[in-house]
XYZ file of C-alpha atoms in Angstrom:
693
model
C -14.352 -10.228 27.603
C -13.410 -13.920 27.776
C -16.914 -14.879 26.693
C -16.356 -12.864 23.508
C -12.883 -14.284 22.921
C -13.614 -17.992 23.256
C -15.807 -18.298 20.145
C -13.145 -16.474 18.119
C -10.377 -18.842 19.159
C -12.580 -21.873 18.603
C -13.422 -20.769 15.084
C -9.792 -20.000 14.240
C -8.720 -23.380 15.554
C -11.291 -25.738 14.115
C -12.589 -24.407 10.830
C -10.521 -24.177 7.638
C -10.738 -21.123 5.407
C -12.804 -21.265 2.266
C -10.389 -21.870 -0.615
C -7.325 -19.665 0.023
C -9.121 -16.720 1.568
C -7.629 -15.236 4.706
C -4.967 -12.969 6.212
C -3.790 -14.648 9.396
C -1.962 -13.186 12.384
C 1.504 -14.773 12.564
C 1.390 -15.063 16.354
C -1.661 -17.337 15.996
C -0.490 -19.202 12.911
C -0.311 -22.486 14.829
C -4.098 -22.659 14.390
C -3.579 -22.789 10.590
C -0.476 -24.946 10.344
C -2.278 -28.243 9.677
C -4.155 -26.679 6.765
C -0.935 -25.145 5.459
C 0.856 -28.494 5.610
C -2.007 -30.204 3.832
C -1.493 -27.698 1.009
C 2.270 -28.161 0.753
C 4.023 -26.261 3.553
C 6.888 -28.223 5.130
C 7.928 -26.109 8.123
C 6.613 -25.442 11.621
C 4.590 -22.576 13.006
C 7.682 -21.622 15.027
C 9.601 -21.145 11.774
C 7.061 -18.515 10.722
C 6.800 -16.613 13.991
C 8.854 -16.865 17.151
C 10.031 -14.415 19.771
C 12.538 -16.868 21.262
C 14.532 -17.612 18.133
C 15.066 -16.163 14.686
C 12.077 -16.775 12.417
C 10.685 -15.611 9.095
C 9.146 -12.522 10.697
C 12.685 -11.219 11.270
C 13.288 -11.142 7.506
C 10.167 -9.074 6.699
C 9.799 -5.312 7.089
C 7.121 -2.666 6.790
C 8.710 -0.526 4.070
C 8.153 3.242 4.041
C 4.925 2.956 6.012
C 2.831 1.361 3.275
C 4.643 -1.520 1.546
C 6.520 -4.671 2.506
C 10.146 -5.660 1.962
C 12.267 -8.721 2.633
C 15.887 -9.276 3.648
C 17.964 -11.383 1.245
C 21.452 -11.173 2.700
C 23.294 -11.112 6.008
C 24.312 -7.525 5.214
C 20.922 -5.846 5.227
C 20.151 -6.178 1.512
C 16.436 -5.696 0.950
C 14.072 -6.330 -1.952
C 10.774 -4.564 -2.448
C 8.756 -3.369 -5.430
C 9.917 -0.748 -7.901
C 6.670 1.103 -7.275
C 7.309 1.044 -3.518
C 10.702 2.646 -4.018
C 9.408 4.937 -6.753
C 9.341 8.144 -4.690
C 12.941 7.611 -3.594
C 14.058 6.782 -7.132
C 12.331 9.874 -8.494
C 13.891 12.162 -5.871
C 17.347 11.015 -6.920
C 16.506 11.530 -10.608
C 17.162 14.558 -12.764
C 17.625 15.264 -16.461
C 21.355 14.615 -15.935
C 20.811 11.437 -13.907
C 17.468 10.039 -15.003
C 17.341 6.911 -12.848
C 13.664 6.457 -13.681
C 14.485 5.983 -17.355
C 17.973 4.499 -17.134
C 17.997 2.642 -13.838
C 20.676 2.851 -11.153
C 23.152 0.357 -9.698
C 25.582 1.182 -6.903
C 28.927 -0.502 -7.611
C 30.213 0.065 -4.080
C 28.681 0.664 -0.661
C 29.818 4.282 -0.927
C 27.638 4.769 -4.014
C 24.458 3.629 -2.258
C 22.091 6.603 -1.998
C 20.589 7.729 1.345
C 16.911 8.658 1.500
C 15.451 11.276 3.806
C 12.290 10.220 5.666
C 12.353 6.607 4.441
C 12.305 3.930 7.129
C 11.622 0.243 7.672
C 10.099 -1.502 10.671
C 10.638 -5.032 11.937
C 7.986 -6.657 14.111
C 9.715 -7.591 17.363
C 6.684 -9.227 18.926
C 2.910 -9.171 19.094
C 0.918 -9.782 22.251
C -2.781 -10.040 22.887
C -3.775 -7.502 25.537
C -7.579 -7.849 25.481
C -7.715 -9.004 29.087
C -5.208 -6.391 30.283
C -7.323 -3.588 28.842
C -10.498 -5.119 30.254
C -8.830 -5.266 33.677
C -8.285 -1.512 33.621
C -4.795 -0.999 32.225
C -4.640 1.900 29.809
C -3.350 1.727 26.269
C -0.916 4.540 27.077
C 0.574 2.617 30.000
C 0.964 -0.569 27.980
C 2.703 1.287 25.140
C 4.933 3.181 27.589
C 6.042 -0.105 29.154
C 6.798 -1.640 25.743
C 8.872 1.362 24.643
C 10.505 2.222 27.963
C 14.095 1.719 26.811
C 13.614 4.038 23.824
C 14.666 1.391 21.318
C 11.229 0.248 20.215
C 8.011 1.750 18.888
C 4.614 0.261 19.638
C 0.972 0.457 18.708
C -2.243 -1.216 19.822
C -4.447 -2.519 17.028
C -7.992 -3.815 17.148
C -9.016 -7.109 15.582
C -12.631 -8.002 14.875
C -13.627 -4.409 15.635
C -12.235 -4.530 19.165
C -13.262 -8.015 20.240
C -9.523 -8.715 20.373
C -6.743 -6.181 20.826
C -3.039 -6.702 20.248
C 0.121 -4.857 21.120
C 2.617 -4.700 18.249
C 6.210 -3.797 19.114
C 8.518 -2.655 16.313
C 12.149 -1.760 15.766
C 12.503 1.077 13.248
C 15.553 1.784 11.079
C 15.837 5.211 9.469
C 19.001 4.800 7.400
C 17.755 2.980 4.293
C 19.771 3.466 1.091
C 18.944 2.856 -2.539
C 21.218 0.163 -3.957
C 19.699 -0.578 -7.333
C 16.696 -0.164 -9.556
C 15.973 -1.330 -13.065
C 14.894 1.229 -15.662
C 11.180 2.003 -15.571
C 10.807 0.121 -18.862
C 11.450 -3.015 -16.759
C 10.354 -1.979 -13.255
C 7.188 -0.293 -14.533
C 6.918 -2.135 -17.858
C 3.502 -1.537 -19.361
C 2.869 1.481 -17.107
C -0.728 2.188 -16.253
C -1.941 0.321 -19.337
C -0.873 -3.006 -17.829
C -1.464 -2.072 -14.190
C -3.850 -4.576 -12.490
C -3.845 -6.626 -15.722
C -2.867 -10.184 -16.639
C -0.848 -11.348 -18.575
C 1.836 -9.227 -16.910
C 5.508 -8.787 -17.820
C 6.690 -6.263 -15.237
C 9.975 -6.577 -13.319
C 8.516 -4.664 -10.377
C 11.423 -4.651 -7.934
C 14.047 -2.382 -6.438
C 16.952 -2.991 -4.075
C 17.738 -1.150 -0.846
C 20.047 -1.704 2.108
C 19.384 -1.097 5.794
C 22.157 0.534 7.803
C 22.670 0.564 11.577
C 25.237 1.803 14.043
C 28.222 -0.370 14.912
C 26.206 -2.099 17.646
C 23.580 -3.063 15.030
C 21.050 -0.669 16.530
C 18.860 1.876 14.722
C 20.579 5.186 14.020
C 19.988 8.283 11.900
C 21.892 8.453 8.636
C 25.630 8.700 9.114
C 28.540 7.811 6.837
C 29.852 5.863 9.839
C 26.861 3.506 9.855
C 27.384 -0.072 8.708
C 25.100 -2.597 6.968
C 22.495 -4.032 9.302
C 22.975 -7.651 10.360
C 19.494 -9.230 10.430
C 18.499 -12.108 12.668
C 17.170 -13.869 9.592
C 17.203 -13.475 5.817
C 15.524 -15.547 3.138
C 17.280 -18.127 1.074
C 16.427 -17.916 -2.620
C 15.143 -20.802 -4.696
C 15.733 -20.818 -8.452
C 13.886 -24.083 -9.005
C 10.780 -22.086 -9.762
C 7.124 -22.816 -9.228
C 4.507 -24.589 -11.281
C 0.739 -24.744 -11.282
C -0.542 -26.204 -8.024
C 2.590 -25.440 -5.993
C 2.161 -24.015 -2.492
C 2.855 -20.307 -2.024
C 2.872 -18.146 1.068
C 2.775 -14.357 1.345
C 4.247 -12.711 4.431
C 3.531 -8.989 4.564
C 1.609 -5.975 5.808
C -1.819 -5.823 4.106
C -3.438 -2.450 4.629
C -7.221 -2.455 4.464
C -10.042 -4.939 3.935
C -13.749 -4.837 4.787
C -14.839 -8.457 4.815
C -17.685 -8.206 7.340
C -19.384 -4.906 6.498
C -23.109 -4.548 5.841
C -24.640 -4.129 2.401
C -25.008 -0.417 3.221
C -21.228 -0.046 3.169
C -20.873 -1.979 -0.088
C -23.568 0.114 -1.747
C -21.726 3.259 -0.673
C -18.486 2.027 -2.262
C -20.033 0.704 -5.467
C -22.643 3.344 -6.165
C -21.314 6.572 -4.698
C -17.719 6.702 -3.451
C -15.758 4.851 -6.147
C -17.558 6.481 -9.107
C -16.887 9.964 -7.723
C -13.206 9.267 -7.066
C -12.687 7.596 -10.441
C -14.141 10.585 -12.297
C -12.130 13.192 -10.396
C -8.874 11.286 -10.787
C -9.512 10.763 -14.501
C -9.559 14.535 -14.910
C -6.368 15.072 -12.914
C -4.501 12.337 -14.750
C -5.395 13.853 -18.090
C -3.901 17.223 -17.109
C -0.685 15.685 -15.761
C -0.268 13.377 -18.762
C -0.598 16.280 -21.185
C 2.032 18.272 -19.279
C 4.394 15.289 -19.096
C 4.169 14.671 -22.816
C 5.069 18.302 -23.503
C 8.179 18.496 -21.301
C 10.756 15.858 -20.201
C 11.497 17.682 -16.926
C 7.811 17.711 -16.037
C 7.640 14.001 -16.825
C 10.209 13.362 -14.094
C 8.771 15.869 -11.595
C 5.262 14.450 -11.854
C 6.117 10.768 -12.344
C 5.500 9.707 -8.739
C 2.413 11.902 -8.420
C 0.913 10.421 -11.567
C 1.658 6.869 -10.440
C 0.176 7.458 -6.978
C -3.021 8.946 -8.433
C -3.383 6.264 -11.101
C -2.861 3.197 -8.938
C -6.020 3.531 -6.824
C -7.924 5.056 -9.766
C -7.617 1.882 -11.799
C -8.112 -0.356 -8.764
C -11.455 1.313 -7.996
C -12.646 0.710 -11.551
C -11.955 -2.996 -11.208
C -13.524 -3.038 -7.754
C -16.822 -1.623 -9.038
C -16.906 -4.096 -11.922
C -16.118 -7.001 -9.594
C -18.750 -6.090 -7.011
C -21.365 -5.768 -9.721
C -20.336 -9.044 -11.332
C -20.588 -10.893 -8.028
C -23.800 -9.151 -6.948
C -22.170 -8.476 -3.593
C -24.789 -5.997 -2.401
C -27.648 -8.448 -2.863
C -25.611 -11.326 -1.383
C -24.989 -9.235 1.706
C -28.661 -8.300 1.948
C -29.715 -11.947 1.746
C -27.167 -12.859 4.447
C -28.461 -10.014 6.612
C -32.050 -11.208 6.188
C -31.005 -14.644 7.439
C -29.153 -13.042 10.338
C -32.210 -10.927 11.223
C -34.407 -14.025 11.361
C -31.886 -15.761 13.634
C -31.535 -12.685 15.864
C -35.265 -11.941 16.160
C -35.732 -13.811 19.453
C -32.412 -12.716 20.969
C -32.880 -9.403 22.766
C -29.211 -8.439 22.613
C -29.161 -8.782 18.809
C -32.745 -8.342 17.654
C -32.422 -4.667 16.695
C -28.696 -4.599 15.945
C -29.055 -4.272 12.160
C -31.556 -1.432 12.565
C -29.104 0.452 14.760
C -26.270 -0.115 12.305
C -28.294 1.062 9.312
C -29.373 4.168 11.164
C -25.747 4.890 12.025
C -24.728 4.505 8.368
C -27.505 6.828 7.223
C -26.422 9.484 9.730
C -22.707 9.226 8.933
C -22.698 8.871 5.146
C -23.019 12.513 4.079
C -20.143 13.812 6.192
C -17.911 10.886 5.237
C -18.661 11.458 1.558
C -17.793 15.157 1.921
C -14.540 14.197 3.665
C -13.637 11.882 0.785
C -14.572 14.606 -1.701
C -12.344 17.093 0.120
C -9.492 14.604 0.108
C -9.837 14.111 -3.669
C -10.135 17.823 -4.490
C -9.006 20.803 -2.416
C -6.578 18.817 -0.293
C -4.641 17.751 -3.403
C -3.597 21.318 -4.329
C 0.177 21.602 -3.912
C 0.117 25.394 -3.624
C -1.977 25.180 -0.456
C 0.400 22.698 1.156
C 3.378 24.859 0.232
C 1.696 27.935 1.710
C 1.287 26.119 5.027
C 4.900 24.905 4.968
C 6.214 28.376 4.161
C 4.372 29.945 7.084
C 5.566 27.231 9.464
C 9.131 27.588 8.217
C 9.043 31.396 8.549
C 7.687 31.232 12.093
C 10.384 28.750 13.083
C 13.088 31.004 11.659
C 11.651 34.034 13.473
C 11.824 32.062 16.725
C 15.472 31.192 16.072
C 14.696 27.581 15.156
C 15.857 27.366 11.559
C 14.772 24.100 9.965
C 18.173 23.602 8.367
C 19.612 23.374 11.888
C 16.792 22.074 14.072
C 14.626 20.069 11.658
C 16.699 18.959 8.661
C 14.104 16.333 7.741
C 11.479 19.090 7.374
C 13.859 21.233 5.354
C 14.581 18.303 3.058
C 10.877 17.506 2.566
C 10.122 21.182 1.933
C 12.765 21.480 -0.784
C 11.669 18.176 -2.327
C 8.102 19.501 -2.638
C 9.293 22.562 -4.518
C 11.528 20.403 -6.719
C 8.407 18.497 -7.839
C 6.210 21.589 -8.228
C 5.216 23.270 -11.472
C 2.953 26.273 -10.783
C 1.307 26.211 -14.202
C 0.449 22.522 -13.960
C -0.768 23.048 -10.413
C -2.904 26.007 -11.551
C -4.707 23.779 -14.044
C -5.121 21.038 -11.452
C -6.512 23.497 -8.906
C -9.190 24.743 -11.287
C -10.006 21.127 -12.176
C -10.458 19.909 -8.603
C -12.335 22.967 -7.370
C -14.738 22.618 -10.283
C -15.111 18.934 -9.419
C -15.788 19.778 -5.786
C -18.562 22.153 -6.862
C -20.128 19.469 -9.074
C -20.150 16.732 -6.441
C -20.785 18.715 -3.264
C -24.170 17.619 -1.825
C -27.000 20.105 -2.103
C -25.696 22.100 -5.035
C -24.299 25.047 -3.067
C -20.705 25.391 -1.934
C -19.744 25.751 1.734
C -20.060 29.362 2.812
C -16.347 29.913 3.526
C -15.266 28.635 0.100
C -17.986 30.573 -1.703
C -16.916 33.727 0.128
C -13.324 33.277 -1.051
C -14.456 32.794 -4.639
C -16.744 35.833 -4.473
C -13.945 37.942 -2.965
C -11.533 37.131 -5.791
C -13.320 37.151 -9.140
C -16.652 35.464 -8.570
C -15.897 32.321 -10.593
C -13.660 29.363 -9.894
C -11.480 30.172 -12.917
C -10.994 33.809 -11.864
C -10.360 32.771 -8.256
C -7.669 30.277 -9.265
C -5.979 32.898 -11.436
C -5.938 35.282 -8.473
C -4.326 32.641 -6.245
C -1.516 31.776 -8.635
C -0.921 35.396 -9.666
C -0.619 36.677 -6.083
C 0.506 33.874 -3.761
C 4.167 34.220 -2.690
C 4.264 30.420 -2.380
C 4.117 30.006 -6.167
C 7.887 30.577 -6.111
C 10.306 29.199 -3.534
C 12.474 32.289 -3.896
C 9.506 34.627 -3.394
C 8.283 32.634 -0.399
C 11.675 32.709 1.297
C 11.947 36.457 0.669
C 8.497 37.161 2.145
C 8.044 37.999 5.802
C 5.783 36.097 8.173
C 2.989 38.653 7.844
C 2.829 38.307 4.057
C 2.867 34.530 4.298
C 0.136 34.559 6.939
C -2.079 36.620 4.599
C -1.585 34.279 1.628
C -4.998 33.530 0.080
C -3.804 29.958 -0.538
C -3.810 29.477 3.234
C -7.441 30.557 3.428
C -8.246 28.068 0.671
C -6.507 25.353 2.670
C -8.667 26.311 5.629
C -11.776 25.739 3.519
C -10.711 22.098 3.260
C -9.665 21.593 6.872
C -11.083 18.617 8.750
C -12.795 18.908 12.101
C -13.258 22.683 12.137
C -16.746 24.246 12.539
C -18.916 23.339 9.574
C -16.425 20.773 8.259
C -16.507 16.971 8.599
C -14.253 14.995 10.903
C -10.888 13.719 9.614
C -11.139 10.879 7.148
C -10.920 7.384 8.649
C -10.118 4.197 6.744
C -13.651 3.326 5.651
C -17.200 4.525 6.231
C -17.596 1.561 8.583
C -14.747 2.927 10.750
C -16.551 6.173 11.557
C -16.854 5.871 15.364
C -20.653 6.192 15.393
C -20.837 3.254 12.963
C -17.893 1.198 14.163
C -19.237 0.982 17.721
C -21.925 -1.399 16.478
C -19.489 -3.778 14.788
C -18.099 -5.110 18.036
C -21.403 -6.734 19.076
C -22.159 -7.520 15.431
C -18.931 -9.536 15.023
C -19.688 -11.409 18.230
C -23.193 -12.106 16.943
C -21.914 -13.246 13.524
C -19.641 -15.809 15.119
C -22.588 -17.256 16.992
C -24.889 -17.090 13.985
C -22.404 -18.569 11.470
C -20.048 -20.878 13.422
C -18.922 -22.709 10.284
C -17.397 -19.590 8.757
C -13.633 -19.070 9.008
C -13.246 -15.612 10.484
C -9.937 -13.776 10.097
C -9.338 -10.177 11.187
C -9.570 -7.468 8.554
C -6.264 -6.120 7.296
C -4.988 -3.045 9.133
C -1.297 -2.800 8.145
C -0.186 -5.390 10.685
C 1.926 -8.390 9.729
C -0.098 -11.266 8.230
C 0.323 -14.638 6.574
C -1.677 -15.582 3.481
C -1.236 -18.866 1.663
C -2.473 -20.578 -1.459
C -1.142 -22.048 -4.676
C 0.089 -21.105 -8.126
C -3.025 -21.212 -10.274
C -4.478 -19.692 -13.420
C -8.127 -18.759 -13.853
C -10.930 -18.485 -16.363
C -10.974 -14.829 -17.360
C -14.007 -14.957 -19.654
C -16.013 -17.434 -21.675
C -13.500 -19.473 -23.631
C -10.500 -17.589 -22.191
C -8.197 -19.239 -19.633
C -5.298 -17.263 -18.204
C -2.267 -19.460 -17.581
C -0.364 -18.676 -14.378
C 3.065 -17.947 -15.877
C 4.537 -15.396 -18.281
C 8.009 -15.476 -19.809
C 10.595 -13.124 -21.229
C 9.332 -13.722 -24.768
C 6.186 -11.883 -23.758
C 8.267 -8.853 -22.840
C 9.827 -8.803 -26.294
C 6.433 -9.296 -27.949
C 5.222 -6.082 -26.260
C 8.469 -4.173 -26.840
C 7.831 -0.890 -28.666
C 10.604 1.753 -28.867
C 7.999 4.390 -29.735
C 6.206 4.027 -26.358
C 8.027 5.013 -23.162
C 6.443 2.296 -20.991
C 7.249 -0.470 -23.507
C 10.697 0.593 -24.750
C 12.859 -2.102 -23.128
C 16.629 -1.687 -22.790
C 18.666 -2.750 -25.784
C 20.633 -5.098 -23.552
C 17.450 -7.056 -22.814
C 16.712 -7.360 -26.529
C 20.206 -8.726 -27.091
C 19.927 -11.263 -24.261
C 16.634 -12.533 -25.630
C 17.881 -12.730 -29.201
C 20.851 -14.816 -28.091
C 18.920 -16.655 -25.352
C 21.874 -15.698 -23.188
C 20.225 -16.120 -19.808
C 23.023 -17.854 -17.932
C 22.121 -19.515 -14.642
C 18.668 -17.880 -14.627
C 17.377 -19.862 -17.610
C 14.542 -22.364 -17.291
C 13.092 -25.017 -19.557
C 9.373 -24.375 -20.037
C 7.263 -26.179 -22.626
C 10.398 -27.435 -24.349
C 12.061 -24.031 -24.749
C 14.781 -22.146 -22.931
C 13.396 -18.993 -21.370
C 13.170 -16.928 -18.186
C 9.904 -16.772 -16.219
C 8.811 -13.192 -15.582
C 5.594 -13.216 -13.525
C 3.222 -15.752 -12.007
C -0.270 -15.909 -10.518
C -1.293 -17.412 -7.193
C -4.421 -17.624 -5.068
C -3.055 -15.762 -2.028
C -5.393 -13.211 -0.466
C -3.618 -9.841 -0.733
C -4.367 -6.137 -0.736
C -2.580 -2.785 -0.659
C 0.426 -2.981 1.676
C 1.276 -6.461 0.381
C 3.236 -4.776 -2.402
C 6.807 -6.006 -2.076
C 5.878 -8.996 0.084
C 8.011 -12.112 -0.230
C 6.363 -15.013 -2.037
C 7.686 -18.196 -0.424
C 7.523 -21.847 -1.393
C 6.681 -24.737 0.912
C 10.223 -24.741 2.294
C 10.107 -21.039 3.166
C 12.408 -20.043 0.300
C 11.953 -16.886 -1.746
C 10.498 -17.569 -5.203
C 8.989 -14.194 -6.060
C 7.991 -10.690 -4.998
C 4.298 -9.855 -4.807
C 3.300 -6.647 -6.576
C -0.298 -6.624 -7.776
C -3.661 -8.319 -8.190
C -5.589 -8.987 -11.361
C -8.252 -6.467 -12.262
C -11.014 -8.974 -11.531
C -9.545 -9.405 -8.031
C -9.686 -5.864 -6.733
C -13.073 -6.358 -5.058
C -11.384 -8.956 -2.785
C -11.038 -6.247 -0.126
C -14.792 -6.720 0.314
C -15.544 -10.132 -1.213
C -12.952 -12.770 -2.083
C -13.932 -14.881 -5.096
C -11.729 -18.006 -5.216
C -12.525 -18.562 -8.881
C -10.842 -15.366 -10.079
C -8.988 -13.676 -7.220
C -5.287 -13.899 -7.976
C -2.209 -12.061 -6.761
C 0.596 -11.300 -9.219
C 4.282 -11.795 -8.380
C 7.492 -11.166 -10.277
C 9.478 -14.403 -10.508
C 12.731 -14.186 -8.554
C 14.650 -15.550 -11.554
C 13.680 -12.509 -13.632
C 14.733 -10.261 -10.743
C 18.108 -11.976 -10.614
C 18.545 -11.871 -14.392
C 17.959 -8.117 -14.408
C 20.313 -7.502 -11.479
C 23.001 -9.686 -13.001
C 22.782 -9.290 -16.776
C 21.077 -5.888 -17.197
C 22.410 -4.048 -14.149
C 25.808 -5.734 -14.131
C 25.508 -5.958 -10.364
C 26.712 -9.483 -9.816
C 28.263 -8.390 -6.533
C 24.721 -8.209 -5.137
C 24.050 -11.779 -6.269
C 27.213 -12.831 -4.436
C 25.698 -11.529 -1.180
C 22.615 -13.700 -1.475
C 22.195 -17.263 -0.237
C 20.696 -19.828 -2.576
C 18.805 -22.937 -1.572
C 19.603 -24.789 -4.802
């Protein structure tokens, strides 16, 4: 095991990254600190990550299991993206209190809104355990030791496909309350039209607060809880950033595939992404039509639409980027060079052949699993049928959810609150038809075909039968039905047709095709071989939703021939796009008035000889999904922005990072503060924050 590890550490220590590519483990950031300082960072590695004293890691959280947030006060005040808090904002919204459209600002602590099933996690420490596992300790024993006092949660994560393994210990807080959110016309300005696009003018932020018990320990929601007192929070800089300035991202990136073979890239570019894009295009069209016809449906389906659309547009950019870069052929050329190098090395000579054979054997089932995930497993009626049966069985056993599992009861009622049976009927017919079109071989699985034949013989007739007869179409009908009726619901049988891991069905979906166990097993020796073959390459572990540091600089880029995208947008650009006739561009009247009067107060800046407010900026930091909401820090470790997106030409950076065009997009902290202060009238939140200048 040590023979594998030594080349990794040597490479991390001695070779700089190409341009600003890389997502670095904070516990090993000392190996990067000289490069960071050369690019404008002024602090120590200990300031970034320490287990002996408060450090930046103590001001960063994994937010709601898939985003990042940062602490900005000594009283648990937290910033993240508007789109990260979108589900919570939507659940608190109604026609009477439309916080999506109008925004929300708690004037007192008592007005802050609790959120069921929303949590944040702080990284307490990370520890390499490669040698401990090699010596015979089990993962279960290591995790049990780390969580013995019941206060912490832990997981073991692989780096470099298992060549290194780390224990991550977390402290989780479950009482997280909504404090403030701008209206969607600021927080989601431009909607899906502007998503992944530059220039950008979106104030993509929301404000939450973490609560703890009176000993500052995690606790379930209680009105007796008090604001959490963090070990560290970020100071805020209002001096701004300019082109060339150092920036650092500290967050939880979710998924990259930097080292995969050309086979994996071809699967993404030629088969997987095109299928998913097409199916989501159809679903989005149905939801959009329903939203336009009814304001209540617009609210109910807002989060669903946003969740579907985000990856949908990202995949389109990813395909274009991979084709533009010729990534498949680049990978093939690299693999040919590797094969020549490996030819006289018995341990590696046939490695690529084994990997390609594993891909060929695994691809069909993985594709079917992705297809199932994009079609039958999206049908809300099926999920509700399963919940209703589970709820009924619990009640029959004397374990009413309202008493024994209030979090389940809350989630169950929230699903019905966001459910429209007629919209879902149309979506079900759409996705089942799509499944039939894309399913390999041209014939449906026998169990699904049998269900269709039993109830009408066509997909349209089958869907009508489901929605005309299922008790789960109505919450009232479902709660009135007995367990026997719920168990016989045809929607449950449909759900079974899309179950993973049952006879005739593929295994559960893993992160990528390359993570299918029969494929992934070959990447451990392959990564070891790559580090011997290409010792000048800066290897960093793929993202896997563990805390990472990325760093770079504020920088524009050449978008097309004769077109250069500057790295900064301003509030005048918001007004230039303002259109009261379009929901996503209809900015609040108060913002129009501020701009007309140039009444920006302390958040004003002088740019190109004019008084304005910066809105968004570009930087060269390597980011991906999960980095949404990450703090963007200057060279002194002060908060200057909140990361929320990449440019459309950057979305292939999960597979290939192109330093010429890959840019992350952040909302400038001065625009965030302007909106909190002058639009939300929540100056009391500003008073909580600590400013560096």
